[in-house]
Amino acid sequence: MSLLEVRGLKVSYGGIHAVRGIDFEVAEGELVCLIGANGAGKSSSLKGILGMVHASSTIHFDGARISGLPTHTIAGLGISLVPEGRGVFARLTVGENLDMGAFLRKDHPGIRADLDKVYSLFPRLAERRTQLAGTLSGGEQQMLAIGRALMSRPRLLLLDEPSMGLAPLMVRKIYETIASIAQEGATILLVEQNANLALKISQRAYVMESGMVTLSGASPDLIKDSQVRAAYLGE
Amino acid sequence: MDIFLQQLINGLVLGSIYALVALGYTMVYGILELINFAHGEVTMIGAMVALSVIGLLLGAMPELPGILVVLAGVLVAIPACMLLGYAIEKIAYRPLRKAPRLAPLITAIGVSIILQNVAMLVWGRQYVSFPRILPEGRHEIWGAHITDLQIFIVVLSLSVMASLWLLVQRTRLGRAMRATAQSKEVAALMGVNVDKVISATFLIGSAIAAIAGVMVSAYYGLAHYYMGFLLGLKAFSAAVLGGIGNIAGAMLGGMLLGMIEALGAGYIGDLTGGFLGSHYQDVFAFFVLILVLVFRPSGLLGERVASRA
């Protein structure tokens, strides 16, 4: 059984249908990606899972229905979203941002251990722990956003365009980190415009186009697929 | 008597009260970007409730020490105001959370008018006097006078502000409040129940308003159903002066505004050759508000400028 099971997800803003009824699932320990062009409905799908936008769907997480629940409750069940544009709390320090990630946790020794882990994953954050998050560079903010999400010890990590607006070197660093998190057994749903990157790192992929899933399958197969190559890999 | 020092002391006392009321404006603005115009009325209700309790207690047990009677009044006024603030948010503002910003703003003005009229019906149109039951000691320093009540107001106000600062900076709720003020969406992703944080903000701001309401009525010796209007506008000006949305700014702005007003009232007669008297003291708050809005709309400590409304 899948950890996350999404059936018939529709998201609309006013009269505009951003997502038109899609199905997808993520199994425990899998790294699945959702790729597609700008405006295909990828971010809206993630927001729909967390109840951040007006959506209709049947979503099950670990067998329990979560569609219709408020965002903070869904987050409390163990789904952590790293939002598009990072969404760090600019006027909180790096340390306080990470503390916010562990907002719902009460196991102080565990929080300390995870904090050390995040700091060893991103030594740059440790150096800047008393600095306001708004003073960090884009790449550092992305590290902070991922670190903050890990602080909740999520059962499912959703990443929305982690490469957006970053220098190539930083993109590589972020993707190496995502790969290592996945290696440790984390379950990840990755949304990415950069199909090449996402397909290389993931096991399975869904291709979205104008609010619909048009293609899905194992990522290595999709890389070879001529349709995907033509549409998204620039060949 | 040294006018400058005397007015500085008076300004410090006034400023202590303004700062407390300004905190309520700034905390709500910080989270909802709403100017809660009903906040001045919450302060007024605090004074009125406390005076009713004081009156009842004095009637029933006249031998009780004055300080205890006033303390009992404050202790009833605080939960009464908290309940009122909580209800205002839940009934009037929450349904409009996603509405255009002008709607809750107009609603706030409406709530303010309703509360004034309810207070008028309950407590009447006349001034309610604050019984002279508090110690009335006067101390002289360098030619100026300071009363026991003035010392008490300043000390209590500073301790309330220090406690609030600790709450906001050091506690889990405080961190949730600061996170929510920056992004309700992302705070919810962290598991923060944003509705609860907003309620908590109104509860805290209203509790502080109750204390300020009792202070101001004890200081002037009276309360009136309309007193919240001017007090609220001045406190709002203080919050803007400090940078609305910024808690330290509200404290600083309140203190500064009190001083400006007191010094202005003390010297306006001399400056205008006796043409204008100290009863023009209310002018200064709004003069300051206009100057801030023209030259530094983000206030002394503020970072963000509101785009509209």
Coordinates of C-alpha atoms in Angstrom, one line a residue, chain A residues 47 50 52 71-72 75-76 79 81 83 87-92 96 99-101 103-104 106 148, chain B residues 169 172-173 175-176 178-183 185-194 245 303-304:
Chain A
K47 CA -0.6 22.7 -2.2
L50 CA -1.7 20.1 2.1
M52 CA -3.5 25.2 1.2
T71 CA -3.0 22.5 6.7
H72 CA -1.6 22.5 10.2
A75 CA 1.5 18.9 8.6
G76 CA 1.2 17.4 12.1
I79 CA 3.9 15.7 5.7
L81 CA 6.4 20.8 2.3
P83 CA 7.5 25.6 -0.5
G87 CA 9.4 30.5 2.4
V88 CA 12.0 31.0 5.2
F89 CA 11.0 33.3 8.0
A90 CA 13.2 36.2 7.0
R91 CA 13.0 38.1 10.3
L92 CA 13.7 35.0 12.4
E96 CA 14.7 30.0 15.2
D99 CA 13.2 25.4 15.8
M100 CA 9.9 26.3 13.9
G101 CA 10.4 23.1 11.9
F103 CA 7.3 23.2 16.4
L104 CA 5.0 20.2 17.0
K106 CA 8.2 17.5 22.3
R148 CA 13.6 23.2 8.6
Chain B
Q169 CA 11.0 36.4 22.1
R172 CA 6.9 28.7 21.8
L173 CA 3.8 30.8 21.5
R175 CA 7.9 32.2 18.2
A176 CA 4.6 31.0 16.6
R178 CA 6.4 35.9 15.0
A179 CA 6.3 33.2 12.4
T180 CA 2.6 33.7 11.7
A181 CA 3.2 37.5 11.4
Q182 CA 5.7 36.8 8.6
S183 CA 3.7 34.1 6.7
E185 CA 0.8 29.9 5.0
V186 CA 4.3 28.8 6.0
A187 CA 3.5 28.9 9.7
A188 CA 0.7 26.5 9.1
L189 CA 3.1 24.2 7.2
M190 CA 5.1 24.1 10.4
G191 CA 2.0 22.8 12.2
V192 CA 1.0 26.1 13.7
N193 CA -2.7 26.5 14.2
V194 CA -2.9 30.0 12.8
G245 CA 3.7 45.9 13.3
E303 CA 10.8 47.8 8.0
R304 CA 7.7 47.3 5.9

